[in-house]
């Protein structure tokens, strides 16, 4: 057991050095402007959940405040060793602690079962973790220092726990802010059964499915020991590893069958239909971790309520920094002030703030917008070889439109239908490119599916203006090497017919929200562009009946 733990811990350090962006070093309580104490919450099934309670400095215990809460697998006191602190303390990096404490909130950080100072067995968004969120919210709402109103906030897995709160509807939950969340964990790990690469890192074509490693990653995080200054209970809970639990966890998360009851139970994109609790939702269109996919199904399934959304050109984070606009924090705080603190304030800005790929910002009432129309583009046929990694013209079939006579604007998720002959173990990927004069093409979006006689490929969502004079290019290939893990079939696939439906706006848009270029746009252009030869531009041409766009909207 001890040896197993040492192996896991050393592996964890290696994972963290590679991944780098999941969570970062904790902040010492002595350096922060808050009062800190630790509590334990007993769940209905008898587990003990550890909580860090942060109150504004100098605030008396009998003063009631509204509560902001993050429920997390990532906040162990000794999660990272690059910036060790002598007294341990709450891990608050990337949490907007100061924003909420200054506004008079108490901030509570709760460890999910099996993580940090909590005991129990993780279950990857299952009934156990959902019960933890419910217990944590109701505990905070019932404390003597609480007004009884709680707001959940978080990014990634911590955004997922906010969605779990919406499903469980605990007493006292007043609002949720969820950014880059896992709306559907099956779609997070697999796209139509094909594994996403672990953290987007390149791997060899050995038949290993690195997307399956996400389950192992979380188990490694769960194996983090307690800080040497932590209480005996904290350190004992951190050391409590149930190998049967871990084996079951890995077996469940590596099941590629999306129809399995395990996945359907965790599919919050469908299960949250009709939710009316106010939700502030965020998603980056260029996020390669929790990708722009099923989160939009979740958004469009919400019931009536004062919901807000920010969708734009950033990666795996909120829009607090580097996304190109300064007003995100103002809206976020006003959202919680209105719904959790009960203040008579209006949340500024549009219902949906959209950051376009050209750096312009606008407001929308719906996304995809109501005037987004599917425009069919028939694609060239031919044969490609499913062999992965090794580049070559035999891996791709291109279709390139005529130059656009006027600006077009893609807003939504394209989809493609292909009639194929090939082995079932082969895959087909479809990419959409914005090709500028001169032949430089930049990826707009992509999708993948296993080969079948009639294959439907769902592509990721984007909001991308395409200038007049540019062309739209479509590449059919076996796999996109930087995104999906793939054991090549080493066989040819014949494309007998293919069509893609591009969601294009019929009305032009005016930038009516303050903002500019995000750092993610320049990075995307640098990493996701290629130059097409004149021969390819001429020989792969197809004619598309693009819509005539109307005036500004």
Coordinates of C-alpha atoms in Angstrom, one line a residue:
X1 CA 0.0 0.0 0.0
X2 CA 2.8 2.5 1.0
X3 CA 4.7 1.6 -2.2
X4 CA 1.6 2.1 -4.3
X5 CA 1.1 5.5 -2.8
X6 CA 4.8 6.5 -3.5
X7 CA 4.3 5.4 -7.1
X8 CA 1.1 7.4 -7.4
X9 CA 2.6 10.5 -5.8
X10 CA 5.7 10.5 -8.0
X11 CA 3.6 10.0 -11.0
X12 CA 1.4 12.9 -9.9
X13 CA 4.4 15.2 -9.7
X14 CA 5.3 14.3 -13.2
X15 CA 1.7 14.8 -14.5
X16 CA 1.6 18.3 -12.8
X17 CA 4.9 19.3 -14.4
X18 CA 3.5 18.4 -17.8
X19 CA 0.0 19.6 -17.5
X20 CA 0.8 22.8 -15.6
X21 CA -2.5 24.5 -16.1
X22 CA -4.9 22.3 -14.1
X23 CA -4.2 23.9 -10.8
X24 CA -1.3 25.8 -9.4
X25 CA 0.5 26.3 -6.0
X26 CA -1.5 27.2 -2.9
X27 CA -1.3 30.5 -1.2
X28 CA -0.3 30.8 2.4
X29 CA -3.0 31.9 4.8
X30 CA -0.5 34.3 6.4
X31 CA -0.1 36.2 3.1
X32 CA -3.9 36.7 2.5
X33 CA -6.3 39.3 3.8
X34 CA -8.7 36.9 5.4
X35 CA -9.5 34.9 8.5
X36 CA -9.2 31.2 7.9
X37 CA -10.4 28.2 9.7
X38 CA -11.2 24.6 8.8
X39 CA -14.4 22.7 9.3
X40 CA -15.7 19.2 8.6
X41 CA -19.1 18.4 7.0
X42 CA -20.7 15.1 7.6
X43 CA -22.6 13.8 4.6
X44 CA -25.8 11.7 4.6
X45 CA -23.7 8.5 3.9
X46 CA -21.4 9.3 6.8
X47 CA -18.3 10.7 5.0
X48 CA -16.4 13.7 6.3
X49 CA -15.8 16.6 3.8
X50 CA -13.1 19.0 4.6
X51 CA -13.8 22.8 4.2
X52 CA -11.6 25.9 4.3
X53 CA -13.7 28.8 5.5
X54 CA -12.4 32.3 4.5
X55 CA -14.0 35.3 6.1
X56 CA -13.1 39.0 5.5
X57 CA -10.3 40.1 7.8
X58 CA -11.6 41.7 11.0
X59 CA -15.2 40.5 10.6
X60 CA -16.8 39.3 13.8
X61 CA -18.1 35.7 13.9
X62 CA -21.7 36.9 14.6
X63 CA -21.9 39.0 11.4
X64 CA -23.9 37.1 8.7
X65 CA -22.7 37.2 5.1
X66 CA -23.7 35.6 1.9
X67 CA -21.5 32.7 0.8
X68 CA -19.5 32.0 -2.3
X69 CA -18.4 28.4 -2.5
X70 CA -16.1 26.3 -4.7
X71 CA -16.4 22.5 -4.4
X72 CA -13.3 20.9 -5.8
X73 CA -11.0 17.9 -6.3
X74 CA -8.0 20.3 -6.7
X75 CA -7.6 22.2 -3.4
X76 CA -5.5 19.9 -1.3
X77 CA -3.2 21.9 1.0
X78 CA -0.1 20.1 -0.4
X79 CA -1.2 19.7 -4.0
X80 CA 1.9 21.5 -5.4
X81 CA 5.4 21.7 -4.1
X82 CA 6.9 24.4 -6.4
X83 CA 5.9 27.1 -3.8
X84 CA 5.7 25.4 -0.5
X85 CA 4.4 27.3 2.5
X86 CA 5.5 26.7 6.1
X87 CA 2.0 26.5 7.5
X88 CA 0.1 25.0 4.6
X89 CA -3.3 26.8 4.3
X90 CA -6.0 26.9 1.7
X91 CA -5.2 26.6 -1.9
X92 CA -6.7 29.7 -3.4
X93 CA -4.8 30.2 -6.7
X94 CA -7.1 31.1 -9.7
X95 CA -10.0 31.7 -7.3
X96 CA -11.3 35.2 -7.1
X97 CA -11.1 35.3 -3.3
X98 CA -10.2 38.9 -3.0
X99 CA -13.0 40.1 -5.3
X100 CA -15.7 38.4 -3.1
X101 CA -14.1 39.0 0.3
X102 CA -13.9 42.7 -0.5
X103 CA -17.6 42.7 -1.4
X104 CA -18.5 41.2 2.0
X105 CA -18.9 37.5 1.1
X106 CA -17.5 34.5 3.0
X107 CA -15.7 32.2 0.7
X108 CA -15.8 28.4 1.4
X109 CA -13.7 25.8 -0.4
X110 CA -14.8 22.2 0.0
X111 CA -12.9 19.1 -1.0
X112 CA -14.9 16.5 -2.8
X113 CA -14.9 12.9 -1.4
X114 CA -11.6 11.2 -1.7
X115 CA -9.7 14.5 -2.4
X116 CA -7.8 16.8 -0.1
X117 CA -8.8 16.4 3.5
X118 CA -12.1 14.5 2.7
X119 CA -12.4 10.7 2.9
X120 CA -14.4 8.5 0.6
X121 CA -14.3 7.2 -2.9
X122 CA -14.3 9.6 -5.9
X123 CA -17.0 8.8 -8.5
X124 CA -16.3 11.3 -11.4
X125 CA -19.5 13.4 -11.1
X126 CA -21.6 10.5 -9.9
X127 CA -24.3 10.4 -7.2
X128 CA -21.6 10.5 -4.4
X129 CA -20.0 13.7 -5.6
X130 CA -23.4 15.3 -6.4
X131 CA -24.4 14.5 -2.8
X132 CA -21.2 16.2 -1.6
X133 CA -22.2 19.4 -3.3
X134 CA -25.7 19.3 -1.9
X135 CA -24.3 18.6 1.7
X136 CA -21.7 21.4 1.4
X137 CA -24.2 24.0 0.2
X138 CA -26.8 23.1 2.8
X139 CA -24.2 23.1 5.5
X140 CA -23.0 26.6 4.6
X141 CA -26.5 27.9 4.3
X142 CA -27.2 26.7 7.8
X143 CA -24.2 28.3 9.6
X144 CA -24.7 31.1 12.1
X145 CA -22.4 33.4 10.1
X146 CA -24.4 32.8 6.9
X147 CA -27.4 34.7 5.5
X148 CA -28.6 31.3 4.2
X149 CA -27.8 32.1 0.5
X150 CA -25.0 30.4 -1.3
X151 CA -23.5 30.8 -4.8
X152 CA -21.3 28.2 -6.4
X153 CA -18.4 29.3 -8.7
X154 CA -15.6 27.4 -10.5
X155 CA -13.7 26.6 -13.7
X156 CA -13.4 23.1 -15.3
X157 CA -14.1 20.4 -12.7
X158 CA -15.0 23.1 -10.2
X159 CA -17.4 24.4 -12.8
X160 CA -18.8 20.9 -13.2
X161 CA -19.5 20.8 -9.4
X162 CA -21.6 24.0 -9.9
X163 CA -23.7 22.2 -12.5
X164 CA -24.0 19.3 -10.0
X165 CA -25.5 21.8 -7.6
X166 CA -28.1 22.9 -10.2
X167 CA -29.1 19.2 -10.6
X168 CA -29.3 18.6 -6.8
X169 CA -31.0 21.9 -6.0
X170 CA -29.8 22.1 -2.3
X171 CA -31.6 24.4 0.1
X172 CA -29.9 27.8 0.0
X173 CA -28.4 27.5 -3.5
X174 CA -29.2 30.9 -5.1
X175 CA -27.0 31.1 -8.2
X176 CA -24.1 29.3 -10.0
X177 CA -21.2 30.6 -12.1
X178 CA -19.7 27.8 -14.2
X179 CA -16.9 28.4 -16.6
X180 CA -15.3 25.8 -19.0
X181 CA -17.4 23.1 -17.3
X182 CA -17.7 19.4 -18.0
X183 CA -21.3 19.4 -19.2
X184 CA -21.1 15.8 -20.3
X185 CA -18.1 13.8 -19.1
X186 CA -18.4 11.2 -21.9
X187 CA -18.1 13.9 -24.5
X188 CA -15.2 15.3 -22.4
X189 CA -13.2 12.1 -22.7
X190 CA -14.5 10.8 -26.1
X191 CA -15.9 12.3 -29.3
X192 CA -18.3 9.7 -30.7
X193 CA -16.2 7.0 -29.1
X194 CA -12.8 8.4 -30.2
X195 CA -10.5 9.4 -27.4
X196 CA -9.3 13.0 -27.0
X197 CA -5.6 13.2 -26.3
X198 CA -4.7 13.6 -22.6
X199 CA -4.2 17.4 -22.2
X200 CA -3.7 17.7 -25.9
X201 CA -0.2 16.3 -25.7
X202 CA 1.2 14.4 -28.7
X203 CA 1.7 10.6 -28.2
X204 CA 2.8 7.7 -30.3
X205 CA 0.3 5.6 -32.3
X206 CA 0.7 2.5 -30.1
X207 CA -3.0 1.7 -29.7
X208 CA -3.0 3.3 -26.3
X209 CA -5.9 5.7 -25.8
X210 CA -4.5 8.7 -23.9
X211 CA -7.9 10.3 -23.4
X212 CA -8.6 7.4 -21.0
X213 CA -5.8 8.7 -18.8
X214 CA -8.0 11.5 -17.4
X215 CA -9.4 9.0 -14.9
X216 CA -5.9 8.1 -13.8
X217 CA -5.0 11.8 -13.6
X218 CA -7.8 12.4 -11.1
X219 CA -6.8 9.4 -9.0
X220 CA -3.3 10.7 -8.9
X221 CA -4.6 14.0 -7.6
X222 CA -6.7 12.2 -5.1
X223 CA -3.6 10.5 -3.8
X224 CA -2.0 13.9 -2.7
X225 CA -0.9 13.6 1.0
X226 CA -1.8 16.1 3.6
X227 CA 0.5 19.0 4.6
X228 CA 2.7 18.2 7.6
X229 CA 0.9 21.1 9.5
X230 CA -2.6 19.7 8.8
X231 CA -4.6 18.0 11.5
X232 CA -4.5 14.2 12.1
X233 CA -7.9 13.8 10.5
X234 CA -6.9 15.7 7.4
X235 CA -3.7 13.6 6.9
X236 CA -5.5 10.3 7.6
X237 CA -8.2 11.1 5.1
X238 CA -5.6 12.0 2.5
X239 CA -3.8 8.7 3.1
X240 CA -6.9 6.6 2.8
X241 CA -6.7 4.8 -0.5
X242 CA -9.2 2.2 -1.4
X243 CA -7.7 0.2 -4.3
X244 CA -11.1 -1.4 -5.1
X245 CA -12.5 2.1 -5.5
X246 CA -9.7 3.1 -7.8
X247 CA -10.0 0.0 -9.9
X248 CA -13.7 0.6 -10.3
X249 CA -13.1 4.3 -11.1
X250 CA -10.6 3.4 -13.9
X251 CA -12.9 0.7 -15.4
X252 CA -15.9 3.1 -15.5
X253 CA -14.0 6.1 -17.0
X254 CA -12.4 4.0 -19.7
X255 CA -15.7 2.6 -21.0
X256 CA -16.1 3.9 -24.6
X257 CA -19.8 3.1 -24.8
X258 CA -21.6 6.4 -24.4
X259 CA -25.0 4.7 -24.0
X260 CA -23.8 3.0 -20.7
X261 CA -25.9 3.9 -17.6
X262 CA -22.7 5.3 -16.0
X263 CA -22.4 8.0 -18.6
X264 CA -26.1 8.8 -19.0
X265 CA -26.3 9.4 -15.2
X266 CA -23.6 12.0 -15.5
X267 CA -24.8 13.7 -18.7
X268 CA -25.8 17.1 -17.3
X269 CA -26.2 18.7 -20.7
X270 CA -29.5 16.7 -20.9
X271 CA -30.4 16.3 -17.2
X272 CA -30.4 20.1 -16.6
X273 CA -33.1 20.8 -19.1
X274 CA -35.6 23.3 -17.6
X275 CA -33.2 24.5 -14.9
X276 CA -34.4 28.0 -13.6
X277 CA -31.7 28.7 -10.9
X278 CA -29.7 31.6 -12.3
X279 CA -26.6 30.4 -14.2
X280 CA -23.7 32.4 -15.4
X281 CA -22.1 30.2 -18.0
X282 CA -18.7 30.6 -19.8
X283 CA -17.0 28.7 -22.6
X284 CA -14.0 29.4 -24.7
X285 CA -14.3 28.5 -28.4
X286 CA -10.5 27.6 -28.5
X287 CA -10.5 25.6 -25.3
X288 CA -8.8 22.3 -26.1
X289 CA -9.5 20.9 -22.6
X290 CA -13.3 21.2 -22.0
X291 CA -14.1 21.9 -25.6
X292 CA -17.0 23.9 -27.1
X293 CA -19.4 21.1 -27.7
X294 CA -22.2 19.9 -25.4
X295 CA -22.1 23.0 -23.2
X296 CA -24.3 24.7 -25.8
X297 CA -26.8 21.9 -25.6
X298 CA -26.9 22.6 -21.9
X299 CA -27.3 26.4 -22.4
X300 CA -30.1 26.0 -24.9
X301 CA -32.0 23.6 -22.7
X302 CA -32.2 25.9 -19.7
X303 CA -35.6 27.0 -18.4
X304 CA -36.7 30.6 -17.8
X305 CA -34.4 32.4 -15.5
X306 CA -31.9 35.3 -15.2
X307 CA -29.1 33.4 -17.0
X308 CA -26.0 34.9 -18.4
X309 CA -23.2 33.6 -20.7
X310 CA -19.8 34.6 -22.1
X311 CA -18.6 32.7 -25.1
X312 CA -15.4 33.8 -26.8
X313 CA -11.8 33.3 -27.9
X314 CA -10.0 32.0 -24.8
X315 CA -8.7 28.7 -23.6
X316 CA -9.2 26.8 -20.4
X317 CA -9.9 29.6 -18.0
X318 CA -12.4 32.4 -17.2
X319 CA -12.4 35.7 -19.0
X320 CA -10.8 37.5 -16.0
X321 CA -7.5 38.1 -17.8
X322 CA -6.1 38.1 -21.3
X323 CA -9.3 37.5 -23.1
X324 CA -9.6 41.1 -24.4
X325 CA -12.3 42.8 -22.4
X326 CA -12.2 44.4 -18.9
X327 CA -15.8 44.1 -17.8
X328 CA -16.1 40.4 -16.9
X329 CA -15.5 40.8 -13.2
X330 CA -18.0 43.6 -13.0
X331 CA -20.7 41.4 -14.4
X332 CA -19.7 38.4 -12.3
X333 CA -19.9 40.3 -9.1
X334 CA -23.1 42.0 -10.0
X335 CA -24.6 38.6 -10.9
X336 CA -23.9 37.3 -7.4
X337 CA -24.8 40.5 -5.7
X338 CA -28.2 40.4 -7.2
X339 CA -29.0 36.7 -6.8
X340 CA -27.0 35.7 -3.6
X341 CA -26.4 38.9 -1.7
X342 CA -30.0 40.1 -2.5
X343 CA -28.8 43.6 -3.6
X344 CA -31.1 45.8 -5.8
X345 CA -28.6 45.9 -8.6
X346 CA -28.9 45.4 -12.4
X347 CA -26.4 43.0 -14.0
X348 CA -24.7 45.1 -16.8
X349 CA -24.1 43.9 -20.3
X350 CA -26.1 41.7 -22.7
X351 CA -27.6 38.3 -21.9
X352 CA -24.9 36.7 -24.0
X353 CA -21.5 38.3 -24.6
X354 CA -19.8 36.9 -27.7
X355 CA -16.1 37.3 -28.6
X356 CA -15.6 36.8 -32.3
X357 CA -12.4 35.4 -33.7
X358 CA -11.6 38.8 -35.4
X359 CA -11.3 40.4 -31.9
X360 CA -14.7 42.1 -32.1
X361 CA -17.3 41.7 -29.3
X362 CA -21.1 41.8 -29.5
X363 CA -24.2 41.0 -27.5
X364 CA -26.7 38.3 -28.5
X365 CA -30.0 37.1 -27.0
X366 CA -29.3 33.5 -28.2
X367 CA -26.4 31.4 -29.3
X368 CA -26.2 30.0 -31.9
X369 CA -28.0 33.2 -33.0
X370 CA -31.6 33.0 -34.2
X371 CA -30.6 33.9 -37.8
X372 CA -27.9 31.1 -38.1
X373 CA -28.8 29.0 -41.1
X374 CA -27.3 25.7 -42.3
X375 CA -25.7 26.2 -45.7
X376 CA -24.9 23.0 -47.5
X377 CA -21.4 22.5 -49.1
X378 CA -21.0 19.4 -51.2
X379 CA -17.5 18.0 -50.9
X380 CA -15.1 16.2 -53.2
X381 CA -14.9 12.4 -53.0
X382 CA -12.0 10.0 -53.2
X383 CA -9.8 7.8 -51.1
X384 CA -7.7 8.5 -48.0
X385 CA -5.5 6.1 -46.1
X386 CA -6.1 5.7 -42.3
X387 CA -2.5 5.5 -41.0
X388 CA -2.1 8.4 -38.6
X389 CA 0.8 10.6 -37.7
X390 CA 2.9 10.2 -40.8
X391 CA 2.0 13.1 -43.1
X392 CA 1.1 12.6 -46.7
X393 CA -1.3 13.6 -49.4
X394 CA -2.9 10.2 -49.3
X395 CA -4.3 11.0 -45.9
X396 CA -6.6 13.8 -47.0
X397 CA -9.2 15.0 -49.4
X398 CA -9.7 18.7 -49.8
X399 CA -12.7 20.8 -51.0
X400 CA -12.3 24.5 -51.4
X401 CA -15.0 27.1 -52.2
X402 CA -14.8 29.9 -54.6
X403 CA -13.7 33.3 -53.1
X404 CA -16.5 34.8 -51.1
X405 CA -18.3 37.7 -52.8
X406 CA -19.2 39.3 -49.4
X407 CA -18.4 38.7 -45.8
X408 CA -19.8 35.6 -44.2
X409 CA -20.0 34.7 -40.5
X410 CA -20.0 31.2 -39.1
X411 CA -21.7 31.0 -35.8
X412 CA -22.7 27.5 -34.4
X413 CA -21.5 23.9 -34.8
X414 CA -21.1 22.5 -38.3
X415 CA -22.1 18.9 -39.1
X416 CA -21.1 16.6 -41.9
X417 CA -22.6 13.5 -43.4
X418 CA -20.4 11.1 -45.3
X419 CA -21.0 7.8 -47.2
X420 CA -18.0 5.7 -46.7
X421 CA -16.5 2.3 -47.4
X422 CA -13.8 1.2 -44.9
X423 CA -13.1 -0.8 -41.8
X424 CA -15.0 0.0 -38.6
X425 CA -11.8 0.5 -36.7
X426 CA -10.9 3.4 -39.0
X427 CA -11.9 7.0 -38.3
X428 CA -12.9 10.0 -40.4
X429 CA -12.1 13.6 -39.3
X430 CA -13.5 16.8 -40.9
X431 CA -11.8 20.2 -40.5
X432 CA -13.1 23.6 -41.7
X433 CA -10.5 26.3 -42.8
X434 CA -10.6 30.0 -43.4
X435 CA -8.3 30.4 -46.4
X436 CA -7.0 33.9 -47.0
X437 CA -5.8 35.2 -50.4
X438 CA -2.3 33.8 -50.8
X439 CA -3.3 30.3 -49.6
X440 CA -2.8 30.6 -45.8
X441 CA -5.6 28.5 -44.2
X442 CA -6.5 28.7 -40.5
X443 CA -8.5 26.0 -38.8
X444 CA -11.9 27.2 -37.7
X445 CA -13.2 23.9 -36.3
X446 CA -13.0 20.1 -36.5
X447 CA -14.7 16.8 -35.6
X448 CA -14.2 13.1 -35.8
X449 CA -16.2 9.8 -35.8
X450 CA -15.6 6.1 -36.5
X451 CA -16.1 5.0 -40.1
X452 CA -19.5 3.5 -41.0
X453 CA -21.5 3.2 -44.1
X454 CA -23.3 6.5 -43.3
X455 CA -21.2 8.6 -40.9
X456 CA -22.4 11.7 -39.0
X457 CA -19.6 14.0 -37.8
X458 CA -20.3 16.6 -35.2
X459 CA -17.9 19.5 -35.3
X460 CA -17.0 21.9 -32.4
X461 CA -18.7 25.2 -32.2
X462 CA -17.2 28.5 -33.2
X463 CA -18.0 32.2 -33.9
X464 CA -15.9 33.2 -36.8
X465 CA -16.3 36.1 -39.3
X466 CA -14.9 35.2 -42.8
X467 CA -13.9 38.1 -45.0
X468 CA -14.9 38.7 -48.6
X469 CA -12.2 37.3 -50.9
X470 CA -11.4 34.5 -48.5
X471 CA -12.4 30.9 -49.3
X472 CA -13.7 28.1 -47.0
X473 CA -11.8 24.9 -47.2
X474 CA -12.8 21.5 -45.9
X475 CA -10.3 18.7 -45.2
X476 CA -11.4 15.1 -44.9
X477 CA -8.7 13.0 -43.2
X478 CA -8.3 10.0 -40.9
X479 CA -7.4 11.9 -37.7
X480 CA -6.2 15.3 -36.4
X481 CA -3.0 14.3 -34.8
X482 CA -2.9 17.0 -32.1
X483 CA -6.4 16.3 -30.8
X484 CA -7.3 12.6 -30.9
X485 CA -5.6 9.4 -30.0
X486 CA -5.9 6.9 -32.8
X487 CA -4.8 3.3 -33.4
X488 CA -4.5 3.4 -37.2
X489 CA -6.4 0.9 -39.3
X490 CA -3.6 0.9 -41.9
X491 CA -6.3 0.7 -44.6
X492 CA -7.9 2.8 -47.2
X493 CA -11.3 4.5 -46.7
X494 CA -13.3 5.4 -49.8
X495 CA -15.5 8.6 -49.6
X496 CA -18.4 8.0 -51.9
X497 CA -20.4 11.1 -51.0
X498 CA -19.9 13.9 -48.5
X499 CA -21.6 17.1 -47.5
X500 CA -21.0 19.6 -44.7
X501 CA -23.6 22.0 -43.3
X502 CA -22.1 25.4 -42.2
X503 CA -24.1 27.5 -39.8
X504 CA -23.8 31.0 -41.4
X505 CA -25.6 34.2 -40.2
X506 CA -28.0 35.8 -42.6
X507 CA -27.6 39.2 -40.9
X508 CA -24.4 41.2 -40.5
X509 CA -23.2 42.0 -36.9
X510 CA -22.0 45.3 -35.3
X511 CA -19.5 45.2 -32.5
X512 CA -21.5 46.7 -29.6
X513 CA -19.5 45.4 -26.6
X514 CA -16.1 46.9 -25.4
X515 CA -13.2 44.6 -26.1
X516 CA -10.3 43.7 -28.3
X517 CA -8.1 40.8 -29.4
X518 CA -7.5 38.0 -26.9
X519 CA -4.0 36.4 -26.5
X520 CA -5.6 33.1 -27.6
X521 CA -6.4 34.4 -31.1
X522 CA -2.8 35.1 -32.1
X523 CA -1.7 31.8 -30.5
X524 CA -4.3 29.9 -32.5
X525 CA -3.3 31.6 -35.8
X526 CA 0.3 30.7 -35.2
X527 CA -0.4 27.0 -34.2
X528 CA -3.4 26.2 -36.4
X529 CA -2.4 27.6 -39.8
X530 CA -0.9 26.1 -43.0
X531 CA -0.1 27.2 -46.5
X532 CA -1.9 25.5 -49.4
X533 CA -0.3 25.1 -52.8
X534 CA -1.8 26.9 -55.8
X535 CA -2.4 23.5 -57.4
X536 CA -4.5 22.4 -54.5
X537 CA -6.4 25.7 -54.4
X538 CA -7.3 25.3 -58.1
X539 CA -7.9 21.5 -58.3
X540 CA -9.9 21.1 -55.1
X541 CA -12.5 23.8 -55.9
X542 CA -16.2 23.3 -55.4
X543 CA -19.0 25.9 -55.9
X544 CA -21.1 26.9 -52.9
X545 CA -24.4 28.8 -52.9
X546 CA -23.6 31.3 -50.1
X547 CA -26.4 33.3 -48.7
X548 CA -26.8 37.0 -49.4
X549 CA -26.4 38.8 -46.1
X550 CA -28.7 41.6 -45.0
X551 CA -27.8 44.8 -43.1
X552 CA -26.3 45.3 -39.6
X553 CA -28.0 43.7 -36.6

